[in-house]
Amino acid sequence: MSADLPNTPTPLAEISQGPSAFEQFLDRNQKNLVILSILAALGAAGVIVYRGIEKSHEESAGADLVRAKDLAALQSVVNNNGKTLASRSAQILLADKQWADNQQDAAIATLRKFIAENPGHLAISSAQASLGAKLMVQGKAGDATKEFEAIIDNPEARYIAPYALLCLGDLAASAGDLDKAESHYKRIKTDF
């Protein structure tokens, strides 16, 4: 029996000395990987340049807003600076200047446009309060009431809600509804 068994050891498995699968992948796709890397770098550079231009435009618009002192300059900021934050803020200041220059309908139109186009702006509640007050002065109680009620219904406008309630009370009192006026005034006291 011992004659049947070989005396030399036999290997269980062979070890390959060729390139690994990863090296083979890199060899096959080297050009594509280089192109992909270049495109990624160009894309990143494009984003950086775009953000830089956007920031520069915002800063330029802000500087224009700071320099704007009269109606024409504010109108220029609004017209020449697209959808920048400064342009949007300039609309509110523009409406105040229009009102002061006895352009009441233009002021109301400016505020309405601002409110319609910028529902997420931080000054939306202030713009609604300003619009409501201007409508009150013009005797448009129904339209003013809608603006003040929108302020009260907005939880983010809590800081200006007492003013809106006071105006609603005044509107109700001037309409002869003293019970409703009293309820608005009491709500100021209890809620705020």
PDB file of C-alpha atoms in Angstrom:
ATOM      1  CA  MET A   1       0.000   0.000   0.000  1.00  0.00           C
ATOM      2  CA  SER A   2       2.710   2.403   0.768  1.00  0.00           C
ATOM      3  CA  ALA A   3       3.887   1.925  -2.771  1.00  0.00           C
ATOM      4  CA  ASP A   4       0.655   3.463  -4.050  1.00  0.00           C
ATOM      5  CA  LEU A   5       1.082   6.792  -2.200  1.00  0.00           C
ATOM      6  CA  PRO A   6       3.446   9.332  -3.731  1.00  0.00           C
ATOM      7  CA  ASN A   7       6.217  10.631  -1.522  1.00  0.00           C
ATOM      8  CA  THR A   8       6.111  14.176  -2.931  1.00  0.00           C
ATOM      9  CA  PRO A   9       3.664  16.721  -1.515  1.00  0.00           C
ATOM     10  CA  THR A  10       0.940  18.057  -3.823  1.00  0.00           C
ATOM     11  CA  PRO A  11      -0.378  21.636  -3.513  1.00  0.00           C
ATOM     12  CA  LEU A  12      -3.981  22.148  -2.452  1.00  0.00           C
ATOM     13  CA  ALA A  13      -4.409  25.375  -4.480  1.00  0.00           C
ATOM     14  CA  GLU A  14      -2.365  27.584  -6.724  1.00  0.00           C
ATOM     15  CA  ILE A  15      -1.642  31.270  -5.987  1.00  0.00           C
ATOM     16  CA  SER A  16      -2.120  33.550  -8.953  1.00  0.00           C
ATOM     17  CA  GLN A  17       0.658  36.061  -9.493  1.00  0.00           C
ATOM     18  CA  GLY A  18      -1.277  38.192 -12.052  1.00  0.00           C
ATOM     19  CA  PRO A  19      -2.848  41.685 -11.472  1.00  0.00           C
ATOM     20  CA  SER A  20      -5.765  41.957  -9.046  1.00  0.00           C
ATOM     21  CA  ALA A  21      -9.326  42.560 -10.205  1.00  0.00           C
ATOM     22  CA  PHE A  22      -9.099  46.195  -9.052  1.00  0.00           C
ATOM     23  CA  GLU A  23      -5.940  46.764 -11.085  1.00  0.00           C
ATOM     24  CA  GLN A  24      -7.607  45.192 -14.107  1.00  0.00           C
ATOM     25  CA  PHE A  25     -10.618  47.508 -13.638  1.00  0.00           C
ATOM     26  CA  LEU A  26      -8.337  50.553 -13.455  1.00  0.00           C
ATOM     27  CA  ASP A  27      -6.478  49.455 -16.586  1.00  0.00           C
ATOM     28  CA  ARG A  28      -9.720  48.949 -18.534  1.00  0.00           C
ATOM     29  CA  ASN A  29     -11.355  52.238 -17.403  1.00  0.00           C
ATOM     30  CA  GLN A  30      -8.425  54.612 -17.040  1.00  0.00           C
ATOM     31  CA  LYS A  31      -9.585  57.051 -19.730  1.00  0.00           C
ATOM     32  CA  ASN A  32     -13.159  57.143 -18.435  1.00  0.00           C
ATOM     33  CA  LEU A  33     -11.980  57.736 -14.870  1.00  0.00           C
ATOM     34  CA  VAL A  34      -9.738  60.614 -15.973  1.00  0.00           C
ATOM     35  CA  ILE A  35     -12.608  62.171 -17.946  1.00  0.00           C
ATOM     36  CA  LEU A  36     -14.984  61.745 -14.994  1.00  0.00           C
ATOM     37  CA  SER A  37     -12.455  63.384 -12.654  1.00  0.00           C
ATOM     38  CA  ILE A  38     -12.018  66.335 -15.013  1.00  0.00           C
ATOM     39  CA  LEU A  39     -15.790  66.770 -15.358  1.00  0.00           C
ATOM     40  CA  ALA A  40     -16.244  66.643 -11.581  1.00  0.00           C
ATOM     41  CA  ALA A  41     -13.534  69.282 -11.126  1.00  0.00           C
ATOM     42  CA  LEU A  42     -15.094  71.510 -13.805  1.00  0.00           C
ATOM     43  CA  GLY A  43     -18.524  71.087 -12.223  1.00  0.00           C
ATOM     44  CA  ALA A  44     -17.204  72.030  -8.787  1.00  0.00           C
ATOM     45  CA  ALA A  45     -15.415  75.041 -10.258  1.00  0.00           C
ATOM     46  CA  GLY A  46     -18.605  76.076 -12.046  1.00  0.00           C
ATOM     47  CA  VAL A  47     -20.613  75.918  -8.833  1.00  0.00           C
ATOM     48  CA  ILE A  48     -18.005  77.991  -6.997  1.00  0.00           C
ATOM     49  CA  VAL A  49     -17.939  80.616  -9.750  1.00  0.00           C
ATOM     50  CA  TYR A  50     -21.753  80.753  -9.914  1.00  0.00           C
ATOM     51  CA  ARG A  51     -22.042  81.206  -6.148  1.00  0.00           C
ATOM     52  CA  GLY A  52     -19.384  83.896  -6.252  1.00  0.00           C
ATOM     53  CA  ILE A  53     -21.229  85.802  -8.957  1.00  0.00           C
ATOM     54  CA  GLU A  54     -24.507  85.407  -7.077  1.00  0.00           C
ATOM     55  CA  LYS A  55     -22.930  86.670  -3.838  1.00  0.00           C
ATOM     56  CA  SER A  56     -21.374  89.606  -5.662  1.00  0.00           C
ATOM     57  CA  HIS A  57     -24.754  90.487  -7.173  1.00  0.00           C
ATOM     58  CA  GLU A  58     -26.426  90.294  -3.737  1.00  0.00           C
ATOM     59  CA  GLU A  59     -23.745  92.533  -2.215  1.00  0.00           C
ATOM     60  CA  SER A  60     -24.016  95.024  -5.051  1.00  0.00           C
ATOM     61  CA  ALA A  61     -27.799  95.142  -4.684  1.00  0.00           C
ATOM     62  CA  GLY A  62     -27.437  95.621  -0.927  1.00  0.00           C
ATOM     63  CA  ALA A  63     -25.058  98.516  -1.473  1.00  0.00           C
ATOM     64  CA  ASP A  64     -27.528 100.069  -3.927  1.00  0.00           C
ATOM     65  CA  LEU A  65     -30.295  99.727  -1.323  1.00  0.00           C
ATOM     66  CA  VAL A  66     -28.210 101.390   1.368  1.00  0.00           C
ATOM     67  CA  ARG A  67     -27.484 104.321  -0.969  1.00  0.00           C
ATOM     68  CA  ALA A  68     -31.113 104.660  -2.098  1.00  0.00           C
ATOM     69  CA  LYS A  69     -32.646 107.692  -0.432  1.00  0.00           C
ATOM     70  CA  ASP A  70     -35.444 108.742  -2.739  1.00  0.00           C
ATOM     71  CA  LEU A  71     -38.279 107.231  -4.720  1.00  0.00           C
ATOM     72  CA  ALA A  72     -36.340 106.994  -7.999  1.00  0.00           C
ATOM     73  CA  ALA A  73     -33.356 105.282  -6.366  1.00  0.00           C
ATOM     74  CA  LEU A  74     -35.577 102.713  -4.616  1.00  0.00           C
ATOM     75  CA  GLN A  75     -37.411 102.032  -7.874  1.00  0.00           C
ATOM     76  CA  SER A  76     -34.044 101.507  -9.547  1.00  0.00           C
ATOM     77  CA  VAL A  77     -33.010  98.976  -6.877  1.00  0.00           C
ATOM     78  CA  VAL A  78     -36.265  97.066  -7.435  1.00  0.00           C
ATOM     79  CA  ASN A  79     -36.012  97.137 -11.230  1.00  0.00           C
ATOM     80  CA  ASN A  80     -32.280  96.487 -11.665  1.00  0.00           C
ATOM     81  CA  ASN A  81     -31.568  93.782  -9.116  1.00  0.00           C
ATOM     82  CA  GLY A  82     -33.904  90.945 -10.024  1.00  0.00           C
ATOM     83  CA  LYS A  83     -34.893  88.627  -7.209  1.00  0.00           C
ATOM     84  CA  THR A  84     -32.174  89.629  -4.759  1.00  0.00           C
ATOM     85  CA  LEU A  85     -33.022  90.074  -1.100  1.00  0.00           C
ATOM     86  CA  ALA A  86     -32.193  93.764  -1.364  1.00  0.00           C
ATOM     87  CA  SER A  87     -34.609  94.194  -4.257  1.00  0.00           C
ATOM     88  CA  ARG A  88     -37.380  92.542  -2.273  1.00  0.00           C
ATOM     89  CA  SER A  89     -36.682  94.661   0.790  1.00  0.00           C
ATOM     90  CA  ALA A  90     -36.582  97.756  -1.389  1.00  0.00           C
ATOM     91  CA  GLN A  91     -40.189  97.089  -2.408  1.00  0.00           C
ATOM     92  CA  ILE A  92     -41.374  97.686   1.151  1.00  0.00           C
ATOM     93  CA  LEU A  93     -39.371 100.902   1.444  1.00  0.00           C
ATOM     94  CA  LEU A  94     -40.586 101.942  -1.996  1.00  0.00           C
ATOM     95  CA  ALA A  95     -44.200 101.543  -0.902  1.00  0.00           C
ATOM     96  CA  ASP A  96     -43.571 103.785   2.116  1.00  0.00           C
ATOM     97  CA  LYS A  97     -41.939 106.447  -0.090  1.00  0.00           C
ATOM     98  CA  GLN A  98     -44.801 106.217  -2.607  1.00  0.00           C
ATOM     99  CA  TRP A  99     -47.302 106.684   0.207  1.00  0.00           C
ATOM    100  CA  ALA A 100     -45.364 109.685   1.557  1.00  0.00           C
ATOM    101  CA  ASP A 101     -45.304 111.189  -1.958  1.00  0.00           C
ATOM    102  CA  ASN A 102     -49.112 110.877  -2.126  1.00  0.00           C
ATOM    103  CA  GLN A 103     -48.998 107.952  -4.558  1.00  0.00           C
ATOM    104  CA  GLN A 104     -51.360 105.878  -2.448  1.00  0.00           C
ATOM    105  CA  ASP A 105     -52.604 103.502  -5.117  1.00  0.00           C
ATOM    106  CA  ALA A 106     -49.042 102.837  -6.298  1.00  0.00           C
ATOM    107  CA  ALA A 107     -47.967 102.110  -2.695  1.00  0.00           C
ATOM    108  CA  ILE A 108     -50.794  99.620  -2.253  1.00  0.00           C
ATOM    109  CA  ALA A 109     -49.997  97.975  -5.589  1.00  0.00           C
ATOM    110  CA  THR A 110     -46.314  97.683  -4.612  1.00  0.00           C
ATOM    111  CA  LEU A 111     -47.185  96.034  -1.293  1.00  0.00           C
ATOM    112  CA  ARG A 112     -49.663  93.663  -2.912  1.00  0.00           C
ATOM    113  CA  LYS A 113     -47.076  92.655  -5.492  1.00  0.00           C
ATOM    114  CA  PHE A 114     -44.473  92.090  -2.760  1.00  0.00           C
ATOM    115  CA  ILE A 115     -46.875  89.936  -0.723  1.00  0.00           C
ATOM    116  CA  ALA A 116     -47.931  87.891  -3.753  1.00  0.00           C
ATOM    117  CA  GLU A 117     -44.394  87.278  -5.041  1.00  0.00           C
ATOM    118  CA  ASN A 118     -42.595  86.695  -1.731  1.00  0.00           C
ATOM    119  CA  PRO A 119     -44.718  84.520   0.569  1.00  0.00           C
ATOM    120  CA  GLY A 120     -41.680  83.213   2.444  1.00  0.00           C
ATOM    121  CA  HIS A 121     -39.951  86.566   3.014  1.00  0.00           C
ATOM    122  CA  LEU A 122     -39.229  87.458   6.619  1.00  0.00           C
ATOM    123  CA  ALA A 123     -40.952  90.840   6.260  1.00  0.00           C
ATOM    124  CA  ILE A 124     -44.202  89.465   4.834  1.00  0.00           C
ATOM    125  CA  SER A 125     -46.162  90.103   8.042  1.00  0.00           C
ATOM    126  CA  SER A 126     -44.836  93.654   8.295  1.00  0.00           C
ATOM    127  CA  ALA A 127     -45.818  94.236   4.681  1.00  0.00           C
ATOM    128  CA  GLN A 128     -49.322  92.899   5.385  1.00  0.00           C
ATOM    129  CA  ALA A 129     -49.622  95.193   8.401  1.00  0.00           C
ATOM    130  CA  SER A 130     -48.483  98.152   6.345  1.00  0.00           C
ATOM    131  CA  LEU A 131     -50.920  97.257   3.572  1.00  0.00           C
ATOM    132  CA  GLY A 132     -53.766  96.854   6.061  1.00  0.00           C
ATOM    133  CA  ALA A 133     -53.021 100.222   7.640  1.00  0.00           C
ATOM    134  CA  LYS A 134     -52.907 101.936   4.258  1.00  0.00           C
ATOM    135  CA  LEU A 135     -56.202 100.329   3.246  1.00  0.00           C
ATOM    136  CA  MET A 136     -57.741 101.514   6.535  1.00  0.00           C
ATOM    137  CA  VAL A 137     -56.701 105.087   5.764  1.00  0.00           C
ATOM    138  CA  GLN A 138     -58.329 104.787   2.338  1.00  0.00           C
ATOM    139  CA  GLY A 139     -61.543 103.547   3.957  1.00  0.00           C
ATOM    140  CA  LYS A 140     -61.315 100.040   2.471  1.00  0.00           C
ATOM    141  CA  ALA A 141     -62.291  98.243   5.674  1.00  0.00           C
ATOM    142  CA  GLY A 142     -63.044  94.890   4.032  1.00  0.00           C
ATOM    143  CA  ASP A 143     -59.653  94.651   2.352  1.00  0.00           C
ATOM    144  CA  ALA A 144     -57.873  95.868   5.488  1.00  0.00           C
ATOM    145  CA  THR A 145     -59.695  93.270   7.595  1.00  0.00           C
ATOM    146  CA  LYS A 146     -58.455  90.481   5.301  1.00  0.00           C
ATOM    147  CA  GLU A 147     -54.836  91.601   5.713  1.00  0.00           C
ATOM    148  CA  PHE A 148     -55.073  91.877   9.496  1.00  0.00           C
ATOM    149  CA  GLU A 149     -56.797  88.496   9.784  1.00  0.00           C
ATOM    150  CA  ALA A 150     -54.034  86.926   7.685  1.00  0.00           C
ATOM    151  CA  ILE A 151     -51.530  88.257  10.206  1.00  0.00           C
ATOM    152  CA  ILE A 152     -53.458  86.821  13.139  1.00  0.00           C
ATOM    153  CA  ASP A 153     -53.772  83.436  11.409  1.00  0.00           C
ATOM    154  CA  ASN A 154     -50.008  83.246  10.811  1.00  0.00           C
ATOM    155  CA  PRO A 155     -48.162  81.792  13.828  1.00  0.00           C
ATOM    156  CA  GLU A 156     -44.904  83.342  12.624  1.00  0.00           C
ATOM    157  CA  ALA A 157     -46.490  86.809  12.822  1.00  0.00           C
ATOM    158  CA  ARG A 158     -47.102  86.664  16.553  1.00  0.00           C
ATOM    159  CA  TYR A 159     -44.881  89.699  17.086  1.00  0.00           C
ATOM    160  CA  ILE A 160     -47.238  91.921  15.108  1.00  0.00           C
ATOM    161  CA  ALA A 161     -50.545  90.208  15.922  1.00  0.00           C
ATOM    162  CA  PRO A 162     -51.433  92.654  18.759  1.00  0.00           C
ATOM    163  CA  TYR A 163     -51.256  95.515  16.255  1.00  0.00           C
ATOM    164  CA  ALA A 164     -53.478  93.577  13.853  1.00  0.00           C
ATOM    165  CA  LEU A 165     -55.997  92.874  16.626  1.00  0.00           C
ATOM    166  CA  LEU A 166     -55.988  96.539  17.641  1.00  0.00           C
ATOM    167  CA  CYS A 167     -56.676  97.562  14.044  1.00  0.00           C
ATOM    168  CA  LEU A 168     -59.428  94.944  13.731  1.00  0.00           C
ATOM    169  CA  GLY A 169     -60.975  96.329  16.927  1.00  0.00           C
ATOM    170  CA  ASP A 170     -60.798  99.849  15.533  1.00  0.00           C
ATOM    171  CA  LEU A 171     -62.371  98.716  12.263  1.00  0.00           C
ATOM    172  CA  ALA A 172     -65.182  96.950  14.122  1.00  0.00           C
ATOM    173  CA  ALA A 173     -65.756  99.986  16.363  1.00  0.00           C
ATOM    174  CA  SER A 174     -65.900 102.355  13.394  1.00  0.00           C
ATOM    175  CA  ALA A 175     -68.440 100.014  11.776  1.00  0.00           C
ATOM    176  CA  GLY A 176     -70.553 100.196  14.942  1.00  0.00           C
ATOM    177  CA  ASP A 177     -69.927  96.612  16.057  1.00  0.00           C
ATOM    178  CA  LEU A 178     -68.802  97.373  19.610  1.00  0.00           C
ATOM    179  CA  ASP A 179     -69.078  93.759  20.811  1.00  0.00           C
ATOM    180  CA  LYS A 180     -66.709  92.566  18.109  1.00  0.00           C
ATOM    181  CA  ALA A 181     -64.363  95.470  18.811  1.00  0.00           C
ATOM    182  CA  GLU A 182     -64.345  94.627  22.498  1.00  0.00           C
ATOM    183  CA  SER A 183     -63.564  90.963  21.767  1.00  0.00           C
ATOM    184  CA  HIS A 184     -60.542  91.987  19.666  1.00  0.00           C
ATOM    185  CA  TYR A 185     -59.296  94.335  22.388  1.00  0.00           C
ATOM    186  CA  LYS A 186     -59.776  91.675  25.079  1.00  0.00           C
ATOM    187  CA  ARG A 187     -57.897  89.149  22.976  1.00  0.00           C
ATOM    188  CA  ILE A 188     -54.895  91.466  22.967  1.00  0.00           C
ATOM    189  CA  LYS A 189     -54.974  91.536  26.743  1.00  0.00           C
ATOM    190  CA  THR A 190     -55.459  87.790  27.201  1.00  0.00           C
ATOM    191  CA  ASP A 191     -53.222  86.452  24.408  1.00  0.00           C
ATOM    192  CA  PHE A 192     -50.442  89.025  24.530  1.00  0.00           C
TER     193      PHE A 192
END
